[in-house]
N, CA, C and O atoms as a MOPAC input file, in Angstrom:
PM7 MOZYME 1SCF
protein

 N     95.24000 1   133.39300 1    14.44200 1
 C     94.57700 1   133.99700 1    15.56100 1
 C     95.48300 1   133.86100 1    16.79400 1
 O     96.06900 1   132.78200 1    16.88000 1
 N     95.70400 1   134.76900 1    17.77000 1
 C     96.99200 1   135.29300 1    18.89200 1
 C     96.13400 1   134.38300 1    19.84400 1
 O     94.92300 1   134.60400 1    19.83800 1
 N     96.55900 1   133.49900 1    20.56800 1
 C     96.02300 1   132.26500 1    21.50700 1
 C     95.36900 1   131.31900 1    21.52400 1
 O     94.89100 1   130.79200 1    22.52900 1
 N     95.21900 1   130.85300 1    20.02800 1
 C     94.93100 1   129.81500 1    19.72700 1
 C     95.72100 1   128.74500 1    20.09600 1
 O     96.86400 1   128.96400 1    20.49800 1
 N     95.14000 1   127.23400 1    19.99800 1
 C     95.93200 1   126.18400 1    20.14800 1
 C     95.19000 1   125.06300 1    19.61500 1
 O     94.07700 1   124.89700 1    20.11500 1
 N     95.61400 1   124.13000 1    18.57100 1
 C     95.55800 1   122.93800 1    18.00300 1
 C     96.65700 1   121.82400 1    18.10500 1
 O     97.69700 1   121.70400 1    17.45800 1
 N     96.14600 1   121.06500 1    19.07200 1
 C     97.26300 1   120.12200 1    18.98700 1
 C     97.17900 1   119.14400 1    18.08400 1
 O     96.16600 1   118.80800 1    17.47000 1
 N     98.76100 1   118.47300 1    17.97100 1
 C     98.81900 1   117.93600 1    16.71300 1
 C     98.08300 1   116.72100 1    16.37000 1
 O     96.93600 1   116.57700 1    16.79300 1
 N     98.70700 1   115.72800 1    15.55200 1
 C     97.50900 1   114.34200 1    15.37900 1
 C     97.43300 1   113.50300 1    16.15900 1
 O     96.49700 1   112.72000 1    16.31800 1
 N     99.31700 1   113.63800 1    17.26500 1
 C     99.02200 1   112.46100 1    18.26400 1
 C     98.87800 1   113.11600 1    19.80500 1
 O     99.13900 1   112.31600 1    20.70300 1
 N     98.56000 1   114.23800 1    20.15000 1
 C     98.37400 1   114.89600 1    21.05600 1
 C     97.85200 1   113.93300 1    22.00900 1
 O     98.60000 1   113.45000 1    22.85900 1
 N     96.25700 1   113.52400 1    21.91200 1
 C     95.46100 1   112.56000 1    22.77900 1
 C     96.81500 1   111.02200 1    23.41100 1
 O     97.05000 1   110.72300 1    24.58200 1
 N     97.31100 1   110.49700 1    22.37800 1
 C     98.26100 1   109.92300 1    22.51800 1
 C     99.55700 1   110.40500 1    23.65300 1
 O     99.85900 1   110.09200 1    24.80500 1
 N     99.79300 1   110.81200 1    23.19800 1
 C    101.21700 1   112.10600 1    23.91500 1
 C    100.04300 1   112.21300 1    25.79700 1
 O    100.72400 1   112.03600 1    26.80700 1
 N     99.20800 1   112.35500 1    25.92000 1
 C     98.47200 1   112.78300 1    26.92700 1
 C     98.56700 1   111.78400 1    27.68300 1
 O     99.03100 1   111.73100 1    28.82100 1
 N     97.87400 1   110.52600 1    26.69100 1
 C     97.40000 1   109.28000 1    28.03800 1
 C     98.92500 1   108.71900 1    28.29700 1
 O     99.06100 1   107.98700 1    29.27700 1
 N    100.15000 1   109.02200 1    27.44800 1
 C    101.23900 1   107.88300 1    27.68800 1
 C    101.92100 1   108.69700 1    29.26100 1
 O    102.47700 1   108.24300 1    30.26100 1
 N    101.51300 1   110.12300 1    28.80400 1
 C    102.39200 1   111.13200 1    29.74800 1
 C    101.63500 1   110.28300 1    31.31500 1
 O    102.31800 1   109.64600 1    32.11700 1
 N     99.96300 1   110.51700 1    31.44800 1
 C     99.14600 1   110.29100 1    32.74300 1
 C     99.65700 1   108.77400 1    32.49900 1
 O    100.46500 1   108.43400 1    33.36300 1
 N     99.40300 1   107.85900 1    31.60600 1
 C     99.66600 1   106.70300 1    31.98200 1
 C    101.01800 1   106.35000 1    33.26000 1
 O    100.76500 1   105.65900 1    34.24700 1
 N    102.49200 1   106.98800 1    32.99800 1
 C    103.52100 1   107.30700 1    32.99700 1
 C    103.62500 1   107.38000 1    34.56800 1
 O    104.32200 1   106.63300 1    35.25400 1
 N    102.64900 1   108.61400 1    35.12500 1
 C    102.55400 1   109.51000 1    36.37800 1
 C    101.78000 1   108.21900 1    37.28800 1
 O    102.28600 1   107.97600 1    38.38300 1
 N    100.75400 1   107.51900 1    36.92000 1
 C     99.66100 1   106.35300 1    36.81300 1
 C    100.90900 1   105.39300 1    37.80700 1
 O    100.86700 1   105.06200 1    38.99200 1
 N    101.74200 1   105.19800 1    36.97100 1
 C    102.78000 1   104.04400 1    37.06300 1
 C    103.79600 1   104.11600 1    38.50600 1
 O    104.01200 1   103.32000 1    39.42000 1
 N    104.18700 1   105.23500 1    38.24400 1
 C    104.92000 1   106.04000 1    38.92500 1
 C    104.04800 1   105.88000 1    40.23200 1
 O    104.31100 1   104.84100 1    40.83600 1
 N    103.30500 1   106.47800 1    40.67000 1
 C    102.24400 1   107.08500 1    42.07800 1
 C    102.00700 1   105.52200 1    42.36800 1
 O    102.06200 1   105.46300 1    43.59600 1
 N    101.73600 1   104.02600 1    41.80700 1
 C    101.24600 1   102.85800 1    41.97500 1
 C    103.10700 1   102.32100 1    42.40500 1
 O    103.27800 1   101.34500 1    43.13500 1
 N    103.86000 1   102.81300 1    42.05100 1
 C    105.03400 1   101.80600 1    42.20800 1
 C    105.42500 1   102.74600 1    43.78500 1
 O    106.02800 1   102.33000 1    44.77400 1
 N    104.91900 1   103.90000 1    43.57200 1
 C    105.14100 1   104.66700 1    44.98800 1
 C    104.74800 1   103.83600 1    46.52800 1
 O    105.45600 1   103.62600 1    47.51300 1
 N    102.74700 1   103.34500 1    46.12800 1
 C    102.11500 1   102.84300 1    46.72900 1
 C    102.69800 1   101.46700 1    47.52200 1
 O    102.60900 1   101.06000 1    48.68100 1
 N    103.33500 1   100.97100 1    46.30000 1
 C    103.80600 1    99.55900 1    46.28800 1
 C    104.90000 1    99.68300 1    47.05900 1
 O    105.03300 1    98.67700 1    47.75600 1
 N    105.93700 1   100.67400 1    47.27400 1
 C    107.33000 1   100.52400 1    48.10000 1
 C    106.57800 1   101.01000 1    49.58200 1
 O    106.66300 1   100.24300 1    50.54100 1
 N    105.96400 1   102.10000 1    49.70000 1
 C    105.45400 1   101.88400 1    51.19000 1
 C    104.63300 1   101.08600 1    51.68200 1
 O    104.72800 1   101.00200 1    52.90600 1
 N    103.55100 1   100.21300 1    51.03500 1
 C    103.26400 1    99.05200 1    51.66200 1
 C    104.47000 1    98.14600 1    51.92200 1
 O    104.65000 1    97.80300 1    53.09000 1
 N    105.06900 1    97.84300 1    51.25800 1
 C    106.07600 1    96.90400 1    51.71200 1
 C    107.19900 1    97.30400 1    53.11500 1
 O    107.83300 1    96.63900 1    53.93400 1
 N    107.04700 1    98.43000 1    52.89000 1
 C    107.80100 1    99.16900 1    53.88600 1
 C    107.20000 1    98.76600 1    55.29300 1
 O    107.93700 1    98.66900 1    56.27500 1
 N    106.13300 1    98.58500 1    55.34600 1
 C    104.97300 1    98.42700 1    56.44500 1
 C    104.74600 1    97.67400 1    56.56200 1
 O    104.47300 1    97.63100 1    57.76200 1
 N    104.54400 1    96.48800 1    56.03900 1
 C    104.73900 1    94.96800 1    56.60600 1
 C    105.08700 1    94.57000 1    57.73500 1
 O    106.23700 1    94.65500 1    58.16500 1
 N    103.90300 1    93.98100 1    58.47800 1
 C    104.39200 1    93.64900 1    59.57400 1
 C    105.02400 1    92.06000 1    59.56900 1
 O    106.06800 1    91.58100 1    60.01000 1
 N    104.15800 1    91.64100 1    59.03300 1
 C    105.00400 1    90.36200 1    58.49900 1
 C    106.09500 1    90.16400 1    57.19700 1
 O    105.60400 1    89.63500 1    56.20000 1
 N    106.92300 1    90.38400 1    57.15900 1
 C    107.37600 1    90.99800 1    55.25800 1
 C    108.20600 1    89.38300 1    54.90700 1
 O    108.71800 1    88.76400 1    55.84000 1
 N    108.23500 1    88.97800 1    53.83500 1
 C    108.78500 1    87.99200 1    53.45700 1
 C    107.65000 1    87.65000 1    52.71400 1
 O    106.74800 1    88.32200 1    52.21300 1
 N    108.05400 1    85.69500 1    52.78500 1
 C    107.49000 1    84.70400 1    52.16300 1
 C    105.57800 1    84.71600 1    52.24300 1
 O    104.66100 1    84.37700 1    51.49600 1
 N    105.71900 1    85.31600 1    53.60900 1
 C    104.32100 1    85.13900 1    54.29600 1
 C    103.09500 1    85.50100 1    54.31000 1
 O    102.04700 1    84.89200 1    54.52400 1
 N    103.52100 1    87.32700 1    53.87600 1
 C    102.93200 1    88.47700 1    53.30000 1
 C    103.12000 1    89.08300 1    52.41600 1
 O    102.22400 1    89.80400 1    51.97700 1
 N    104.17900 1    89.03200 1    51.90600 1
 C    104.23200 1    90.14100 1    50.60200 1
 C    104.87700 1    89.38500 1    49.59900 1
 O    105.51300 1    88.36400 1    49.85900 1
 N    104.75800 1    89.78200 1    48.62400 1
 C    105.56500 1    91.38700 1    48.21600 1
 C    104.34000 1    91.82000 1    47.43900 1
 O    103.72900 1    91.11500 1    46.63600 1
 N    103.98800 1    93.37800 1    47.86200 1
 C    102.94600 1    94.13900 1    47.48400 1
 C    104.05300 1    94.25200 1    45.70900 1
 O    105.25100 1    94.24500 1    45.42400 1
 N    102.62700 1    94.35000 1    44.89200 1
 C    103.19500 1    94.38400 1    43.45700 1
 C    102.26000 1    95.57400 1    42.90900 1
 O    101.15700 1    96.01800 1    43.22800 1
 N    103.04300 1    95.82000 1    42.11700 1
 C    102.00200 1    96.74600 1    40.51900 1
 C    101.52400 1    95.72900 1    39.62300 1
 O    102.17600 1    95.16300 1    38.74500 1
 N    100.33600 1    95.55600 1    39.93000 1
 C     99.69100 1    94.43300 1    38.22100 1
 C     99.12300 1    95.20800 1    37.24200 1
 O     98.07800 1    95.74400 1    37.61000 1
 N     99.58600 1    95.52900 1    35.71700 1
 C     99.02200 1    96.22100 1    35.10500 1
 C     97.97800 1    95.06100 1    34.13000 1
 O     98.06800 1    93.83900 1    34.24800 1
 N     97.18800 1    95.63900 1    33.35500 1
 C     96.55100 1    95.47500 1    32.18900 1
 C     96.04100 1    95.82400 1    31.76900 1
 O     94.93700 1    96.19800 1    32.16500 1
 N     96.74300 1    96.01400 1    30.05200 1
 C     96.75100 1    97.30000 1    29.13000 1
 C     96.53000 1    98.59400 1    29.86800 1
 O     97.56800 1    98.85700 1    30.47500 1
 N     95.40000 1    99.71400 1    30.10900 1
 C     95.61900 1   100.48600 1    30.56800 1
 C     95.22200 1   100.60100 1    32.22100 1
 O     95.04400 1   101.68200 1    32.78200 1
 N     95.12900 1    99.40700 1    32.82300 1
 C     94.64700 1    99.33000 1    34.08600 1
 C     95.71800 1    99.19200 1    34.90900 1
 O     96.67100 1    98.50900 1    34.53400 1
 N     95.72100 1    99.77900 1    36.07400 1
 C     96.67700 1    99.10100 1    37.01500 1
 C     96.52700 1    98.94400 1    38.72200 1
 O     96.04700 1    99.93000 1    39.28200 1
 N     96.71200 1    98.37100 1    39.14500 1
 C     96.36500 1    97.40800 1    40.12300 1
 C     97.54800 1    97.41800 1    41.40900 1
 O     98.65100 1    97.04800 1    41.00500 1
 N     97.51100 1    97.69700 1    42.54600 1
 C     98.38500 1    97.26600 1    43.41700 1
 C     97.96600 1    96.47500 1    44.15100 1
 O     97.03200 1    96.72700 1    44.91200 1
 N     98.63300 1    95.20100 1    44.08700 1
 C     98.18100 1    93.95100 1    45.20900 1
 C     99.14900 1    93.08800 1    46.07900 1
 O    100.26900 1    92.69800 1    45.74800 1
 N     98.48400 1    92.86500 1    47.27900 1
 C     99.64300 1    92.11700 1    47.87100 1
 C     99.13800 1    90.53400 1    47.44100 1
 O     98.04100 1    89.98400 1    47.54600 1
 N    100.29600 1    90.12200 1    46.97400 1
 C    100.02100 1    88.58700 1    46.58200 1
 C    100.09700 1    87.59800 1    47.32800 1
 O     99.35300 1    86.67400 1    46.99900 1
 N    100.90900 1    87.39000 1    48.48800 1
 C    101.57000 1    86.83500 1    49.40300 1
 C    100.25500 1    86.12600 1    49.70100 1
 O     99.17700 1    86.68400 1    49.49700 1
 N    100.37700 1    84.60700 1    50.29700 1
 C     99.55100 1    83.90800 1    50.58400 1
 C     98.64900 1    84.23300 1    52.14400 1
 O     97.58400 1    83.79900 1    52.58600 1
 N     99.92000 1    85.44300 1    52.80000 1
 C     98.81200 1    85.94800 1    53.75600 1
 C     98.74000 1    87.74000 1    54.24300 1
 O     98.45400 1    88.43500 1    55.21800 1
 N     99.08600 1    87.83300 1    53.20800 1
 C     98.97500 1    89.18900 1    53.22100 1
 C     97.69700 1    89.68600 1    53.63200 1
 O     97.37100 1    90.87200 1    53.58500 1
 N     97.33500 1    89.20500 1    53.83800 1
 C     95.41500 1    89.76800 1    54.14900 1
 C     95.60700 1    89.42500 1    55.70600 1
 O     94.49900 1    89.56500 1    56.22200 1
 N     96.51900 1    89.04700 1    56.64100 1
 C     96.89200 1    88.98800 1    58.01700 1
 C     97.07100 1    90.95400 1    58.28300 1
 O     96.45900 1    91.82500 1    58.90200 1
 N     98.15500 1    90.88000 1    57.48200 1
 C     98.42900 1    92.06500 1    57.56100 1
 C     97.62400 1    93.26400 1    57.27200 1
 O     97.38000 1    93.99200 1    58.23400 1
 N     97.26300 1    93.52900 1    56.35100 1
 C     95.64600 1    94.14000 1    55.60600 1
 C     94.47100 1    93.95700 1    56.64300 1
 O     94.06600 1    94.99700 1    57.16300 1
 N     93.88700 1    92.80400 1    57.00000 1
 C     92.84300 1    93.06800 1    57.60400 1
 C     92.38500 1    92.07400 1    58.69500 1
 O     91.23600 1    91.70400 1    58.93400 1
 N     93.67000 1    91.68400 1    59.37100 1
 C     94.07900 1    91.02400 1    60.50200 1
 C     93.65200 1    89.69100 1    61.13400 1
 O     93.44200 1    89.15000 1    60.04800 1
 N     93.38900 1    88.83500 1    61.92500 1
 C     92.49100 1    87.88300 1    62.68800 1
 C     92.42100 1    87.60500 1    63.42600 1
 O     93.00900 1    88.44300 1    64.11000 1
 N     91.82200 1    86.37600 1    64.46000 1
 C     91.38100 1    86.39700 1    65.71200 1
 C     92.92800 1    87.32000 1    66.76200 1
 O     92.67100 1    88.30300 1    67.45600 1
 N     93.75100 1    87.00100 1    66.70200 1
 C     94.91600 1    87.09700 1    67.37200 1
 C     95.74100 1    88.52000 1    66.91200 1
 O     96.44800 1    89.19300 1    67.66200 1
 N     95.52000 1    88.73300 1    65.79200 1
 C     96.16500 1    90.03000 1    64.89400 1
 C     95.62700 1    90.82300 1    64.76100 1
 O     94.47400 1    90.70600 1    64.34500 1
 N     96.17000 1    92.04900 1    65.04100 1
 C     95.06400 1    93.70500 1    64.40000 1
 C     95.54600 1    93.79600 1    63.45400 1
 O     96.74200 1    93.58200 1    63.25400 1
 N     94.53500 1    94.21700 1    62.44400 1
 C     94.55800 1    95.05400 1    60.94900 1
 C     95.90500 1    96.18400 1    60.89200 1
 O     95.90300 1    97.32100 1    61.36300 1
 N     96.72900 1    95.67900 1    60.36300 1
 C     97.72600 1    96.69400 1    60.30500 1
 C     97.13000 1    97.81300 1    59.25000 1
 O     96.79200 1    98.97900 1    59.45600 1
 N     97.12600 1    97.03200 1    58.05600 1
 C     96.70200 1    97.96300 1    57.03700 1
 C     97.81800 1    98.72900 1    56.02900 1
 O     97.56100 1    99.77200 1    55.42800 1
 N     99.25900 1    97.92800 1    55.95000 1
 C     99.81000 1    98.93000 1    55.40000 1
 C     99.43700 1    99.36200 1    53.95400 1
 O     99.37900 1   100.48900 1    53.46300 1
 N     99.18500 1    98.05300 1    53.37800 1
 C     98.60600 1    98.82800 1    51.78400 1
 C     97.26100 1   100.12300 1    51.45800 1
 O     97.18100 1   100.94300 1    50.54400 1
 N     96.19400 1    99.81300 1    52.81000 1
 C     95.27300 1   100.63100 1    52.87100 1
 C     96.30800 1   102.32900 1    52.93100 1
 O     96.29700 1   103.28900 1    52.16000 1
 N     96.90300 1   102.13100 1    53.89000 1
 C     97.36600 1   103.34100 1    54.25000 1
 C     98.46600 1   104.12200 1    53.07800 1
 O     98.62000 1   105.33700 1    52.96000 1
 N     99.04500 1   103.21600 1    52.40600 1
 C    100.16500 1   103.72800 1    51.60100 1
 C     98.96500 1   104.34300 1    50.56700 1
 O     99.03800 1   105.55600 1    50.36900 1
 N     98.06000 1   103.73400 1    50.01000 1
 C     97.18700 1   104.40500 1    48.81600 1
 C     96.37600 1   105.78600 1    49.38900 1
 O     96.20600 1   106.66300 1    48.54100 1
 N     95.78800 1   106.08900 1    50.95900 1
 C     95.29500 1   106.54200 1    51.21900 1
 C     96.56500 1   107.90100 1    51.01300 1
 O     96.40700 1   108.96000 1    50.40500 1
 N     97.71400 1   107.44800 1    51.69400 1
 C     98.77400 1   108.81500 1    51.49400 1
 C     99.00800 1   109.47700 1    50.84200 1
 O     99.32700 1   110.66500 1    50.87600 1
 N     98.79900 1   108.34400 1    49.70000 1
 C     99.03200 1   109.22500 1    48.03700 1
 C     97.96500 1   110.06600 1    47.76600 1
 O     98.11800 1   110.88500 1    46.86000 1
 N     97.00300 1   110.03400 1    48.31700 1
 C     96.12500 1   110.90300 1    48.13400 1
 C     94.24000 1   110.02800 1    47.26500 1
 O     93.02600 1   110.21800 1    47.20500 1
 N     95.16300 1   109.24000 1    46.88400 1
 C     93.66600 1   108.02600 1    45.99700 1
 C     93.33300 1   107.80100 1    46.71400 1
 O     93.63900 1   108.22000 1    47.83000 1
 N     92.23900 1   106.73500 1    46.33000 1
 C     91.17700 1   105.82400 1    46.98100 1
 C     91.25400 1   104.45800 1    47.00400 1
 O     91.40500 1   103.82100 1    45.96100 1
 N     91.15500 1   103.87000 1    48.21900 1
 C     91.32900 1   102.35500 1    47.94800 1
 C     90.07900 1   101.70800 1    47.66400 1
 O     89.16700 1   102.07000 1    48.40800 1
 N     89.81200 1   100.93700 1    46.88500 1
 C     89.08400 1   100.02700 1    46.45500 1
 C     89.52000 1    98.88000 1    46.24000 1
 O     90.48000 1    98.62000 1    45.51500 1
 N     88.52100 1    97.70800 1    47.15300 1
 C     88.24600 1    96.40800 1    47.08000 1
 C     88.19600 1    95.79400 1    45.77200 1
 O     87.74300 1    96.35500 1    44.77400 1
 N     88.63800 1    94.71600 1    45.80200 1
 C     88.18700 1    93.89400 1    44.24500 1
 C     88.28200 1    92.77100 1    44.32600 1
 O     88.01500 1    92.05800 1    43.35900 1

């Protein structure tokens, strides 16, 4: 039949590795412009990372005060660079 299409046995496979791939990519994107934005960058605040598991993945700043930077305190405004780098890409940030 003229426009048919059956993909093959590992098609579904072939799909999620391709989005997984793009997934990875757009999160390691996230991850170089937060760091870029650091107002504090070093030991203090960063280094914003990609945490995966299995098919999850995660951008976090690990830094023991990265949350100065993120969402500021008595003395500091909320810079926000990780908010803002995910918002650019076009996603959504979510808390966890």
């Amino acid at each position: 039949m003229a426009g048919s299409f059956e993909p093959g046995g590992d098609f579904d496979d072939q799909v999620r590795e391709a989005v997984k791939d793009q997934v990875a990519e757009i999160c390691e994107d996230i991850a170089d412009a937060a760091n870029g934005n650091l107002v504090f960058p070093g030991s203090k605040s960063g280094p914003v990372l990609v945490l995966t598991n299995g098919p999850n993945f995660a951008v976090s700043n690990v830094g023991p005060f990265g949350h100065l930077d993120e969402w500021g305190s008595v003395n500091n405004p909320p810079y926000a660079p990780l908010r803002r780098a995910v918002e650019a890409s076009g996603l959504e940030f979510h808390e966890i």
